[in-house]
mmCIF file of N, CA and C in Angstrom:
data_model
loop_
_atom_site.group_PDB
_atom_site.id
_atom_site.type_symbol
_atom_site.label_atom_id
_atom_site.label_comp_id
_atom_site.label_asym_id
_atom_site.label_seq_id
_atom_site.Cartn_x
_atom_site.Cartn_y
_atom_site.Cartn_z
ATOM 1 N N UNK A 254 0.807 -1.202 0.000
ATOM 2 C CA UNK A 254 0.000 0.000 0.000
ATOM 3 C C UNK A 254 0.845 1.259 0.000
ATOM 4 N N UNK A 255 2.091 1.124 0.399
ATOM 5 C CA UNK A 255 2.968 2.288 0.365
ATOM 6 C C UNK A 255 4.211 1.940 -0.434
ATOM 7 N N UNK A 256 4.856 2.912 -0.942
ATOM 8 C CA UNK A 256 6.056 2.674 -1.735
ATOM 9 C C UNK A 256 7.136 3.671 -1.383
ATOM 10 N N UNK A 257 8.292 3.374 -1.816
ATOM 11 C CA UNK A 257 9.411 4.276 -1.571
ATOM 12 C C UNK A 257 9.544 5.247 -2.741
ATOM 13 N N UNK A 258 9.784 6.485 -2.434
ATOM 14 C CA UNK A 258 9.985 7.512 -3.435
ATOM 15 C C UNK A 258 11.440 7.949 -3.349
ATOM 16 N N UNK A 259 12.127 7.904 -4.489
ATOM 17 C CA UNK A 259 13.524 8.309 -4.501
ATOM 18 C C UNK A 259 13.609 9.800 -4.245
ATOM 19 N N UNK A 260 14.388 10.163 -3.239
ATOM 20 C CA UNK A 260 14.535 11.567 -2.867
ATOM 21 C C UNK A 260 15.843 12.113 -3.425
ATOM 22 N N UNK A 261 15.816 13.375 -3.774
ATOM 23 C CA UNK A 261 17.035 14.035 -4.205
ATOM 24 C C UNK A 261 17.970 14.165 -3.005
ATOM 25 N N UNK A 262 19.274 14.072 -3.210
ATOM 26 C CA UNK A 262 20.205 14.208 -2.090
ATOM 27 C C UNK A 262 20.164 15.617 -1.511
ATOM 28 N N UNK A 263 20.504 15.733 -0.238
ATOM 29 C CA UNK A 263 20.629 17.049 0.377
ATOM 30 C C UNK A 263 21.866 17.721 -0.218
ATOM 31 N N UNK A 264 21.916 19.041 -0.142
ATOM 32 C CA UNK A 264 23.017 19.781 -0.749
ATOM 33 C C UNK A 264 24.372 19.303 -0.240
ATOM 34 N N UNK A 265 24.475 19.049 1.057
ATOM 35 C CA UNK A 265 25.767 18.630 1.613
ATOM 36 C C UNK A 265 26.128 17.186 1.256
ATOM 37 N N UNK A 266 25.158 16.401 0.779
ATOM 38 C CA UNK A 266 25.414 15.009 0.393
ATOM 39 C C UNK A 266 25.833 14.860 -1.075
ATOM 40 N N UNK A 267 25.522 15.852 -1.896
ATOM 41 C CA UNK A 267 25.814 15.785 -3.318
ATOM 42 C C UNK A 267 27.315 15.868 -3.535
ATOM 43 N N UNK A 268 27.859 14.923 -4.318
ATOM 44 C CA UNK A 268 29.296 14.935 -4.575
ATOM 45 C C UNK A 268 29.571 14.523 -6.006
ATOM 46 N N UNK A 269 30.741 14.942 -6.470
ATOM 47 C CA UNK A 269 31.204 14.659 -7.818
ATOM 48 C C UNK A 269 32.586 14.051 -7.724
ATOM 49 N N UNK A 270 33.042 13.442 -8.795
ATOM 50 C CA UNK A 270 34.355 12.800 -8.797
ATOM 51 C C UNK A 270 35.265 13.540 -9.769
ATOM 52 N N UNK A 271 36.485 13.812 -9.315
ATOM 53 C CA UNK A 271 37.501 14.371 -10.203
ATOM 54 C C UNK A 271 38.605 13.337 -10.379
ATOM 55 N N UNK A 272 39.345 13.485 -11.447
ATOM 56 C CA UNK A 272 40.404 12.526 -11.756
ATOM 57 C C UNK A 272 41.489 12.520 -10.689
ATOM 58 N N UNK A 273 41.865 13.684 -10.203
ATOM 59 C CA UNK A 273 42.987 13.774 -9.274
ATOM 60 C C UNK A 273 42.604 13.772 -7.802
ATOM 61 N N UNK A 274 41.409 14.244 -7.466
ATOM 62 C CA UNK A 274 41.046 14.400 -6.056
ATOM 63 C C UNK A 274 39.988 13.432 -5.555
ATOM 64 N N UNK A 275 39.448 12.613 -6.423
ATOM 65 C CA UNK A 275 38.351 11.746 -5.983
ATOM 66 C C UNK A 275 37.095 12.577 -5.786
ATOM 67 N N UNK A 276 36.398 12.344 -4.686
ATOM 68 C CA UNK A 276 35.138 13.044 -4.446
ATOM 69 C C UNK A 276 35.352 14.502 -4.053
ATOM 70 N N UNK A 277 34.552 15.369 -4.648
ATOM 71 C CA UNK A 277 34.534 16.787 -4.303
ATOM 72 C C UNK A 277 33.084 17.206 -4.096
ATOM 73 N N UNK A 278 32.905 18.277 -3.359
ATOM 74 C CA UNK A 278 31.570 18.786 -3.048
ATOM 75 C C UNK A 278 31.470 20.228 -3.514
ATOM 76 N N UNK A 279 30.264 20.669 -3.783
ATOM 77 C CA UNK A 279 30.050 22.068 -4.147
ATOM 78 C C UNK A 279 30.111 22.900 -2.874
ATOM 79 N N UNK A 280 30.881 23.969 -2.902
ATOM 80 C CA UNK A 280 31.087 24.816 -1.723
ATOM 81 C C UNK A 280 29.773 25.496 -1.328
ATOM 82 N N UNK A 281 29.504 25.606 -0.026
ATOM 83 C CA UNK A 281 28.261 26.253 0.426
ATOM 84 C C UNK A 281 28.075 27.687 -0.063
ATOM 85 N N UNK A 282 29.157 28.389 -0.396
ATOM 86 C CA UNK A 282 29.019 29.764 -0.893
ATOM 87 C C UNK A 282 28.708 29.810 -2.390
ATOM 88 N N UNK A 283 28.724 28.661 -3.054
ATOM 89 C CA UNK A 283 28.478 28.608 -4.492
ATOM 90 C C UNK A 283 26.998 28.807 -4.806
ATOM 91 N N UNK A 284 26.735 29.449 -5.921
ATOM 92 C CA UNK A 284 25.353 29.645 -6.379
ATOM 93 C C UNK A 284 24.653 28.299 -6.572
ATOM 94 N N UNK A 285 25.394 27.284 -7.000
ATOM 95 C CA UNK A 285 24.813 25.969 -7.266
ATOM 96 C C UNK A 285 24.718 25.061 -6.045
ATOM 97 N N UNK A 286 25.045 25.562 -4.869
ATOM 98 C CA UNK A 286 25.054 24.708 -3.678
ATOM 99 C C UNK A 286 23.692 24.065 -3.420
ATOM 100 N N UNK A 287 22.630 24.821 -3.580
ATOM 101 C CA UNK A 287 21.292 24.290 -3.311
ATOM 102 C C UNK A 287 20.709 23.495 -4.469
ATOM 103 N N UNK A 288 21.387 23.471 -5.609
ATOM 104 C CA UNK A 288 20.920 22.688 -6.751
ATOM 105 C C UNK A 288 21.124 21.219 -6.420
ATOM 106 N N UNK A 289 20.057 20.455 -6.456
ATOM 107 C CA UNK A 289 20.142 19.053 -6.049
ATOM 108 C C UNK A 289 20.072 18.094 -7.227
ATOM 109 N N UNK A 290 19.840 18.625 -8.421
ATOM 110 C CA UNK A 290 19.782 17.770 -9.606
ATOM 111 C C UNK A 290 20.327 18.548 -10.795
ATOM 112 N N UNK A 291 21.214 17.913 -11.549
ATOM 113 C CA UNK A 291 21.763 18.499 -12.759
ATOM 114 C C UNK A 291 21.384 17.599 -13.924
ATOM 115 N N UNK A 292 21.014 18.209 -15.042
ATOM 116 C CA UNK A 292 20.639 17.444 -16.230
ATOM 117 C C UNK A 292 21.790 16.575 -16.727
ATOM 118 N N UNK A 293 22.995 17.078 -16.581
ATOM 119 C CA UNK A 293 24.192 16.362 -17.015
ATOM 120 C C UNK A 293 25.035 16.042 -15.784
ATOM 121 N N UNK A 294 25.722 14.927 -15.779
ATOM 122 C CA UNK A 294 26.565 14.599 -14.614
ATOM 123 C C UNK A 294 27.913 15.315 -14.623
ATOM 124 N N UNK A 295 28.136 16.219 -15.580
ATOM 125 C CA UNK A 295 29.427 16.872 -15.707
ATOM 126 C C UNK A 295 29.350 18.337 -15.318
ATOM 127 N N UNK A 296 30.314 18.770 -14.517
ATOM 128 C CA UNK A 296 30.447 20.169 -14.131
ATOM 129 C C UNK A 296 31.829 20.656 -14.518
ATOM 130 N N UNK A 297 31.927 21.913 -14.860
ATOM 131 C CA UNK A 297 33.217 22.568 -14.981
ATOM 132 C C UNK A 297 33.292 23.548 -13.822
ATOM 133 N N UNK A 298 34.498 23.786 -13.339
ATOM 134 C CA UNK A 298 34.633 24.685 -12.191
ATOM 135 C C UNK A 298 35.877 25.541 -12.363
ATOM 136 N N UNK A 299 35.875 26.639 -11.647
ATOM 137 C CA UNK A 299 36.994 27.559 -11.716
ATOM 138 C C UNK A 299 37.952 27.390 -10.540
ATOM 139 N N UNK A 300 37.404 27.099 -9.388
ATOM 140 C CA UNK A 300 38.230 27.068 -8.187
ATOM 141 C C UNK A 300 37.969 25.806 -7.378
ATOM 142 N N UNK A 301 39.041 25.240 -6.862
ATOM 143 C CA UNK A 301 38.955 24.064 -5.999
ATOM 144 C C UNK A 301 39.726 24.403 -4.727
ATOM 145 N N UNK A 302 39.096 24.162 -3.579
ATOM 146 C CA UNK A 302 39.749 24.445 -2.305
ATOM 147 C C UNK A 302 39.576 23.261 -1.366
ATOM 148 N N UNK A 303 40.493 23.136 -0.417
ATOM 149 C CA UNK A 303 40.389 22.067 0.561
ATOM 150 C C UNK A 303 40.345 22.672 1.959
ATOM 151 N N UNK A 304 39.258 22.412 2.661
ATOM 152 C CA UNK A 304 39.128 22.788 4.072
ATOM 153 C C UNK A 304 38.827 21.493 4.810
ATOM 154 N N UNK A 305 37.598 21.342 5.270
ATOM 155 C CA UNK A 305 37.221 20.082 5.919
ATOM 156 C C UNK A 305 37.145 18.940 4.903
ATOM 157 N N UNK A 306 36.934 19.272 3.648
ATOM 158 C CA UNK A 306 36.975 18.348 2.521
ATOM 159 C C UNK A 306 37.229 19.164 1.265
ATOM 160 N N UNK A 307 37.331 18.522 0.137
ATOM 161 C CA UNK A 307 37.623 19.250 -1.109
ATOM 162 C C UNK A 307 36.316 19.813 -1.671
ATOM 163 N N UNK A 308 36.334 21.112 -1.952
ATOM 164 C CA UNK A 308 35.167 21.807 -2.491
ATOM 165 C C UNK A 308 35.510 22.433 -3.837
ATOM 166 N N UNK A 309 34.474 22.589 -4.685
ATOM 167 C CA UNK A 309 34.609 23.356 -5.919
ATOM 168 C C UNK A 309 33.680 24.559 -5.840
ATOM 169 N N UNK A 310 34.116 25.650 -6.459
ATOM 170 C CA UNK A 310 33.299 26.869 -6.522
ATOM 171 C C UNK A 310 33.275 27.349 -7.960
ATOM 172 N N UNK A 311 32.370 28.251 -8.217
ATOM 173 C CA UNK A 311 32.239 28.821 -9.555
ATOM 174 C C UNK A 311 32.062 27.699 -10.578
ATOM 175 N N UNK A 312 31.082 26.857 -10.334
ATOM 176 C CA UNK A 312 30.871 25.702 -11.212
ATOM 177 C C UNK A 312 29.619 25.886 -12.065
ATOM 178 N N UNK A 313 29.645 25.235 -13.205
ATOM 179 C CA UNK A 313 28.503 25.233 -14.114
ATOM 180 C C UNK A 313 28.357 23.847 -14.702
ATOM 181 N N UNK A 314 27.123 23.431 -14.882
ATOM 182 C CA UNK A 314 26.870 22.162 -15.539
ATOM 183 C C UNK A 314 27.223 22.295 -17.014
ATOM 184 N N UNK A 315 27.755 21.234 -17.579
ATOM 185 C CA UNK A 315 28.066 21.228 -19.004
ATOM 186 C C UNK A 315 27.543 19.924 -19.586
ATOM 187 N N UNK A 316 26.920 20.014 -20.750
ATOM 188 C CA UNK A 316 26.393 18.804 -21.374
ATOM 189 C C UNK A 316 27.473 18.137 -22.220
ATOM 190 N N UNK A 317 27.169 16.999 -22.759
ATOM 191 C CA UNK A 317 28.150 16.141 -23.404
ATOM 192 C C UNK A 317 28.817 16.786 -24.621
ATOM 193 N N UNK A 318 28.051 17.299 -25.572
ATOM 194 C CA UNK A 318 28.654 17.792 -26.800
ATOM 195 C C UNK A 318 29.582 18.991 -26.576
ATOM 196 N N UNK A 319 29.203 19.988 -25.790
ATOM 197 C CA UNK A 319 30.183 21.052 -25.517
ATOM 198 C C UNK A 319 31.447 20.524 -24.831
ATOM 199 N N UNK A 320 31.300 19.550 -23.968
ATOM 200 C CA UNK A 320 32.468 18.970 -23.307
ATOM 201 C C UNK A 320 33.379 18.283 -24.319
ATOM 202 N N UNK A 321 32.793 17.521 -25.234
ATOM 203 C CA UNK A 321 33.590 16.822 -26.246
ATOM 204 C C UNK A 321 34.238 17.827 -27.202
ATOM 205 N N UNK A 322 33.493 18.854 -27.604
ATOM 206 C CA UNK A 322 34.008 19.789 -28.597
ATOM 207 C C UNK A 322 35.009 20.794 -28.024
ATOM 208 N N UNK A 323 34.836 21.165 -26.768
ATOM 209 C CA UNK A 323 35.661 22.234 -26.209
ATOM 210 C C UNK A 323 36.564 21.779 -25.070
ATOM 211 N N UNK A 324 36.437 20.523 -24.643
ATOM 212 C CA UNK A 324 37.274 20.018 -23.560
ATOM 213 C C UNK A 324 38.708 19.826 -24.021
ATOM 214 N N UNK A 325 39.611 19.800 -23.068
ATOM 215 C CA UNK A 325 41.025 19.628 -23.390
ATOM 216 C C UNK A 325 41.349 18.195 -23.785
ATOM 217 N N UNK A 326 42.532 18.024 -24.317
ATOM 218 C CA UNK A 326 43.002 16.688 -24.665
ATOM 219 C C UNK A 326 42.467 16.200 -25.997
ATOM 220 N N UNK A 327 42.923 15.037 -26.364
ATOM 221 C CA UNK A 327 42.541 14.421 -27.628
ATOM 222 C C UNK A 327 41.229 13.652 -27.490
ATOM 223 N N UNK A 328 40.484 13.583 -28.579
ATOM 224 C CA UNK A 328 39.253 12.787 -28.640
ATOM 225 C C UNK A 328 39.593 11.460 -29.302
ATOM 226 N N UNK A 329 39.205 10.376 -28.669
ATOM 227 C CA UNK A 329 39.444 9.047 -29.222
ATOM 228 C C UNK A 329 38.109 8.324 -29.362
ATOM 229 N N UNK A 330 38.055 7.400 -30.299
ATOM 230 C CA UNK A 330 36.851 6.617 -30.510
ATOM 231 C C UNK A 330 37.244 5.152 -30.596
ATOM 232 N N UNK A 331 36.437 4.291 -29.964
ATOM 233 C CA UNK A 331 36.700 2.857 -30.040
ATOM 234 C C UNK A 331 35.390 2.088 -29.927
ATOM 235 N N UNK A 332 35.416 0.873 -30.432
ATOM 236 C CA UNK A 332 34.281 -0.029 -30.313
ATOM 237 C C UNK A 332 34.490 -0.842 -29.043
ATOM 238 N N UNK A 333 33.533 -0.754 -28.128
ATOM 239 C CA UNK A 333 33.653 -1.429 -26.838
ATOM 240 C C UNK A 333 32.344 -2.151 -26.538
ATOM 241 N N UNK A 334 32.381 -3.473 -26.568
ATOM 242 C CA UNK A 334 31.199 -4.318 -26.313
ATOM 243 C C UNK A 334 30.003 -3.908 -27.161
ATOM 244 N N UNK A 335 30.254 -3.634 -28.420
ATOM 245 C CA UNK A 335 29.179 -3.302 -29.351
ATOM 246 C C UNK A 335 28.776 -1.847 -29.378
ATOM 247 N N UNK A 336 29.339 -1.019 -28.507
ATOM 248 C CA UNK A 336 29.026 0.407 -28.473
ATOM 249 C C UNK A 336 30.208 1.216 -28.998
ATOM 250 N N UNK A 337 29.917 2.303 -29.676
ATOM 251 C CA UNK A 337 30.955 3.211 -30.126
ATOM 252 C C UNK A 337 31.165 4.248 -29.026
ATOM 253 N N UNK A 338 32.335 4.232 -28.431
ATOM 254 C CA UNK A 338 32.640 5.062 -27.274
ATOM 255 C C UNK A 338 33.593 6.176 -27.680
ATOM 256 N N UNK A 339 33.210 7.398 -27.337
ATOM 257 C CA UNK A 339 34.065 8.564 -27.516
ATOM 258 C C UNK A 339 34.686 8.841 -26.159
ATOM 259 N N UNK A 340 36.009 8.976 -26.133
ATOM 260 C CA UNK A 340 36.662 9.217 -24.847
ATOM 261 C C UNK A 340 37.552 10.446 -24.896
ATOM 262 N N UNK A 341 37.668 11.074 -23.722
ATOM 263 C CA UNK A 341 38.505 12.248 -23.524
ATOM 264 C C UNK A 341 39.443 11.980 -22.357
ATOM 265 N N UNK A 342 40.457 12.785 -22.267
ATOM 266 C CA UNK A 342 41.355 12.742 -21.114
ATOM 267 C C UNK A 342 41.899 11.338 -20.867
ATOM 268 N N UNK A 343 42.450 10.753 -21.909
ATOM 269 C CA UNK A 343 43.040 9.405 -21.837
ATOM 270 C C UNK A 343 42.056 8.337 -21.345
ATOM 271 N N UNK A 344 40.796 8.493 -21.729
ATOM 272 C CA UNK A 344 39.789 7.491 -21.399
ATOM 273 C C UNK A 344 39.081 7.693 -20.067
ATOM 274 N N UNK A 345 39.432 8.752 -19.343
ATOM 275 C CA UNK A 345 38.790 8.959 -18.037
ATOM 276 C C UNK A 345 37.333 9.390 -18.182
ATOM 277 N N UNK A 346 37.037 10.154 -19.209
ATOM 278 C CA UNK A 346 35.656 10.577 -19.498
ATOM 279 C C UNK A 346 35.229 9.862 -20.759
ATOM 280 N N UNK A 347 34.093 9.151 -20.693
ATOM 281 C CA UNK A 347 33.614 8.367 -21.834
ATOM 282 C C UNK A 347 32.139 8.633 -22.103
ATOM 283 N N UNK A 348 31.810 8.606 -23.387
ATOM 284 C CA UNK A 348 30.435 8.772 -23.836
ATOM 285 C C UNK A 348 30.122 7.687 -24.851
ATOM 286 N N UNK A 349 28.926 7.172 -24.832
ATOM 287 C CA UNK A 349 28.499 6.212 -25.832
ATOM 288 C C UNK A 349 27.769 6.981 -26.927
ATOM 289 N N UNK A 350 28.226 6.823 -28.151
ATOM 290 C CA UNK A 350 27.604 7.485 -29.298
ATOM 291 C C UNK A 350 26.441 6.648 -29.808
ATOM 292 N N UNK A 351 25.490 7.320 -30.432
ATOM 293 C CA UNK A 351 24.310 6.629 -30.955
ATOM 294 C C UNK A 351 24.675 5.647 -32.067
ATOM 295 N N UNK A 352 25.720 5.973 -32.824
ATOM 296 C CA UNK A 352 26.138 5.105 -33.924
ATOM 297 C C UNK A 352 27.586 5.414 -34.277
ATOM 298 N N UNK A 353 28.153 4.580 -35.129
ATOM 299 C CA UNK A 353 29.516 4.809 -35.596
ATOM 300 C C UNK A 353 29.603 6.129 -36.358
ATOM 301 N N UNK A 354 28.583 6.444 -37.151
ATOM 302 C CA UNK A 354 28.578 7.675 -37.923
ATOM 303 C C UNK A 354 28.585 8.902 -37.009
ATOM 304 N N UNK A 355 27.781 8.863 -35.944
ATOM 305 C CA UNK A 355 27.733 9.990 -35.011
ATOM 306 C C UNK A 355 29.091 10.168 -34.345
ATOM 307 N N UNK A 356 29.699 9.078 -33.912
ATOM 308 C CA UNK A 356 31.011 9.144 -33.269
ATOM 309 C C UNK A 356 32.049 9.739 -34.219
ATOM 310 N N UNK A 357 32.060 9.291 -35.462
ATOM 311 C CA UNK A 357 33.015 9.802 -36.445
ATOM 312 C C UNK A 357 32.763 11.279 -36.735
ATOM 313 N N UNK A 358 31.501 11.654 -36.864
ATOM 314 C CA UNK A 358 31.176 13.054 -37.134
ATOM 315 C C UNK A 358 31.596 13.967 -35.991
ATOM 316 N N UNK A 359 31.354 13.544 -34.767
ATOM 317 C CA UNK A 359 31.741 14.355 -33.605
ATOM 318 C C UNK A 359 33.259 14.484 -33.537
ATOM 319 N N UNK A 360 33.953 13.385 -33.757
ATOM 320 C CA UNK A 360 35.416 13.414 -33.735
ATOM 321 C C UNK A 360 35.949 14.333 -34.833
ATOM 322 N N UNK A 361 35.383 14.249 -36.014
ATOM 323 C CA UNK A 361 35.822 15.091 -37.130
ATOM 324 C C UNK A 361 35.481 16.556 -36.872
ATOM 325 N N UNK A 362 34.313 16.814 -36.307
ATOM 326 C CA UNK A 362 33.919 18.185 -35.997
ATOM 327 C C UNK A 362 34.873 18.800 -34.975
ATOM 328 N N UNK A 363 35.272 18.020 -33.986
ATOM 329 C CA UNK A 363 36.242 18.500 -32.991
ATOM 330 C C UNK A 363 37.570 18.825 -33.668
ATOM 331 N N UNK A 364 38.020 17.963 -34.569
ATOM 332 C CA UNK A 364 39.273 18.192 -35.279
ATOM 333 C C UNK A 364 39.197 19.470 -36.120
ATOM 334 N N UNK A 365 38.087 19.660 -36.806
ATOM 335 C CA UNK A 365 37.899 20.863 -37.618
ATOM 336 C C UNK A 365 37.864 22.120 -36.753
ATOM 337 N N UNK A 366 37.195 22.042 -35.600
ATOM 338 C CA UNK A 366 37.139 23.189 -34.691
ATOM 339 C C UNK A 366 38.531 23.518 -34.157
ATOM 340 N N UNK A 367 39.296 22.506 -33.775
ATOM 341 C CA UNK A 367 40.657 22.734 -33.294
ATOM 342 C C UNK A 367 41.497 23.433 -34.362
ATOM 343 N N UNK A 368 41.384 22.990 -35.604
ATOM 344 C CA UNK A 368 42.143 23.603 -36.699
ATOM 345 C C UNK A 368 41.683 25.033 -36.943
ATOM 346 N N UNK A 369 40.379 25.247 -36.885
ATOM 347 C CA UNK A 369 39.839 26.596 -37.080
ATOM 348 C C UNK A 369 40.362 27.543 -36.002
ATOM 349 N N UNK A 370 40.403 27.089 -34.763
ATOM 350 C CA UNK A 370 40.916 27.933 -33.676
ATOM 351 C C UNK A 370 42.412 28.197 -33.842
ATOM 352 N N UNK A 371 43.159 27.213 -34.329
ATOM 353 C CA UNK A 371 44.583 27.434 -34.607
ATOM 354 C C UNK A 371 44.756 28.483 -35.709
ATOM 355 N N UNK A 372 43.927 28.413 -36.743
ATOM 356 C CA UNK A 372 43.981 29.409 -37.818
ATOM 357 C C UNK A 372 43.659 30.806 -37.274
ATOM 358 N N UNK A 373 42.702 30.887 -36.382
ATOM 359 C CA UNK A 373 42.321 32.175 -35.790
ATOM 360 C C UNK A 373 43.456 32.731 -34.939
ATOM 361 N N UNK A 374 44.165 31.870 -34.223
ATOM 362 C CA UNK A 374 45.300 32.317 -33.417
ATOM 363 C C UNK A 374 46.408 32.866 -34.318
ATOM 364 N N UNK A 375 46.640 32.197 -35.444
ATOM 365 C CA UNK A 375 47.669 32.656 -36.392
ATOM 366 C C UNK A 375 47.270 33.957 -37.082
ATOM 367 N N UNK A 376 45.962 34.123 -37.285
ATOM 368 C CA UNK A 376 45.471 35.313 -37.980
ATOM 369 C C UNK A 376 44.309 35.906 -37.179
ATOM 370 N N UNK A 377 44.601 36.696 -36.125
ATOM 371 C CA UNK A 377 43.551 37.220 -35.248
ATOM 372 C C UNK A 377 42.507 38.085 -35.941
ATOM 373 N N UNK A 378 42.850 38.682 -37.059
ATOM 374 C CA UNK A 378 41.877 39.542 -37.741
ATOM 375 C C UNK A 378 40.865 38.745 -38.570
ATOM 376 N N UNK A 379 41.066 37.440 -38.702
ATOM 377 C CA UNK A 379 40.154 36.611 -39.485
ATOM 378 C C UNK A 379 38.761 36.602 -38.839
ATOM 379 N N UNK A 380 37.742 36.898 -39.612
ATOM 380 C CA UNK A 380 36.362 36.877 -39.119
ATOM 381 C C UNK A 380 35.787 35.484 -39.365
ATOM 382 N N UNK A 381 35.579 34.734 -38.299
ATOM 383 C CA UNK A 381 35.122 33.345 -38.423
ATOM 384 C C UNK A 381 33.717 33.239 -39.004
ATOM 385 N N UNK A 382 32.923 34.275 -38.825
ATOM 386 C CA UNK A 382 31.552 34.224 -39.348
ATOM 387 C C UNK A 382 31.494 34.533 -40.836
ATOM 388 N N UNK A 383 32.464 35.299 -41.337
ATOM 389 C CA UNK A 383 32.487 35.619 -42.761
ATOM 390 C C UNK A 383 33.270 34.606 -43.569
ATOM 391 N N UNK A 384 34.174 33.905 -42.922
ATOM 392 C CA UNK A 384 34.952 32.859 -43.585
ATOM 393 C C UNK A 384 34.019 31.677 -43.878
ATOM 394 N N UNK A 385 33.909 31.216 -45.126
ATOM 395 C CA UNK A 385 32.968 30.130 -45.449
ATOM 396 C C UNK A 385 33.192 28.868 -44.604
ATOM 397 N N UNK A 386 34.441 28.454 -44.453
ATOM 398 C CA UNK A 386 34.738 27.254 -43.656
ATOM 399 C C UNK A 386 34.358 27.480 -42.191
ATOM 400 N N UNK A 387 34.727 28.644 -41.657
ATOM 401 C CA UNK A 387 34.427 28.953 -40.262
ATOM 402 C C UNK A 387 32.941 29.010 -39.991
ATOM 403 N N UNK A 388 32.193 29.644 -40.880
ATOM 404 C CA UNK A 388 30.750 29.763 -40.655
ATOM 405 C C UNK A 388 30.059 28.398 -40.754
ATOM 406 N N UNK A 389 30.562 27.503 -41.619
ATOM 407 C CA UNK A 389 29.984 26.142 -41.702
ATOM 408 C C UNK A 389 30.251 25.363 -40.414
ATOM 409 N N UNK A 390 31.482 25.431 -39.920
ATOM 410 C CA UNK A 390 31.832 24.703 -38.694
ATOM 411 C C UNK A 390 31.037 25.243 -37.516
ATOM 412 N N UNK A 391 30.989 26.561 -37.372
ATOM 413 C CA UNK A 391 30.238 27.162 -36.270
ATOM 414 C C UNK A 391 28.754 26.822 -36.391
ATOM 415 N N UNK A 392 28.218 26.875 -37.600
ATOM 416 C CA UNK A 392 26.812 26.514 -37.808
ATOM 417 C C UNK A 392 26.511 25.076 -37.408
ATOM 418 N N UNK A 393 27.416 24.161 -37.750
ATOM 419 C CA UNK A 393 27.223 22.752 -37.370
ATOM 420 C C UNK A 393 27.272 22.580 -35.854
ATOM 421 N N UNK A 394 28.183 23.269 -35.201
ATOM 422 C CA UNK A 394 28.290 23.175 -33.742
ATOM 423 C C UNK A 394 27.035 23.727 -33.082
ATOM 424 N N UNK A 395 26.570 24.867 -33.537
ATOM 425 C CA UNK A 395 25.342 25.456 -32.978
ATOM 426 C C UNK A 395 24.170 24.510 -33.171
ATOM 427 N N UNK A 396 24.062 23.928 -34.356
ATOM 428 C CA UNK A 396 22.965 22.986 -34.627
ATOM 429 C C UNK A 396 23.053 21.773 -33.721
ATOM 430 N N UNK A 397 24.250 21.213 -33.577
ATOM 431 C CA UNK A 397 24.431 20.047 -32.729
ATOM 432 C C UNK A 397 24.097 20.338 -31.275
ATOM 433 N N UNK A 398 24.619 21.431 -30.751
ATOM 434 C CA UNK A 398 24.430 21.753 -29.337
ATOM 435 C C UNK A 398 22.977 22.136 -29.043
ATOM 436 N N UNK A 399 22.309 22.810 -29.947
ATOM 437 C CA UNK A 399 20.938 23.248 -29.674
ATOM 438 C C UNK A 399 19.886 22.184 -29.949
ATOM 439 N N UNK A 400 20.223 21.171 -30.733
ATOM 440 C CA UNK A 400 19.214 20.153 -31.054
ATOM 441 C C UNK A 400 19.395 18.854 -30.273
ATOM 442 N N UNK A 401 20.501 18.671 -29.605
ATOM 443 C CA UNK A 401 20.741 17.412 -28.888
ATOM 444 C C UNK A 401 20.608 17.583 -27.398
#
C-alpha cells in the first residue's frame, strides 16, 4: 500500500568525482550549492579548495557535446562491447555514441574546430563568421548543441 519515493540528495550530500582528487563537493558559498539535480553529470569549475573536505566553486553544468568539442586533450573513438565510445582525457571521461557515424562526425567536428581555432590564433583579424569554412563549422556546432 505504500512505496518508496527516490529523494534528491541534500546539498551537503551531493558529490562529484575528479580525476585527481576523488570526491569533491560544491562549496556552500556557491550559487549551485542548493541545486540538487543536474541534467548532465558533468560540471566545470573555476576554483577548488580544501578545508574540511575538497570543495569546488564557480561551477557550471556542461552537457556532453560542448564537453567533447571544447574540452582539453585528444578525442578518441573505439568499439567497446558493441558500443561506439568517444573518450577524452586518456579514457577517463567516456560517452556512448548513438552510432559509428555519429562518433566519427563528432570526432571530425572536434578536429575541424581545433584547426579553425589554430587558424584564428595565427590570424587574429580573421572573421570566423564571414569565412565560409568557419561559418559552416560554427553553424554545425550550434545545430548540434541546440538540437541534442
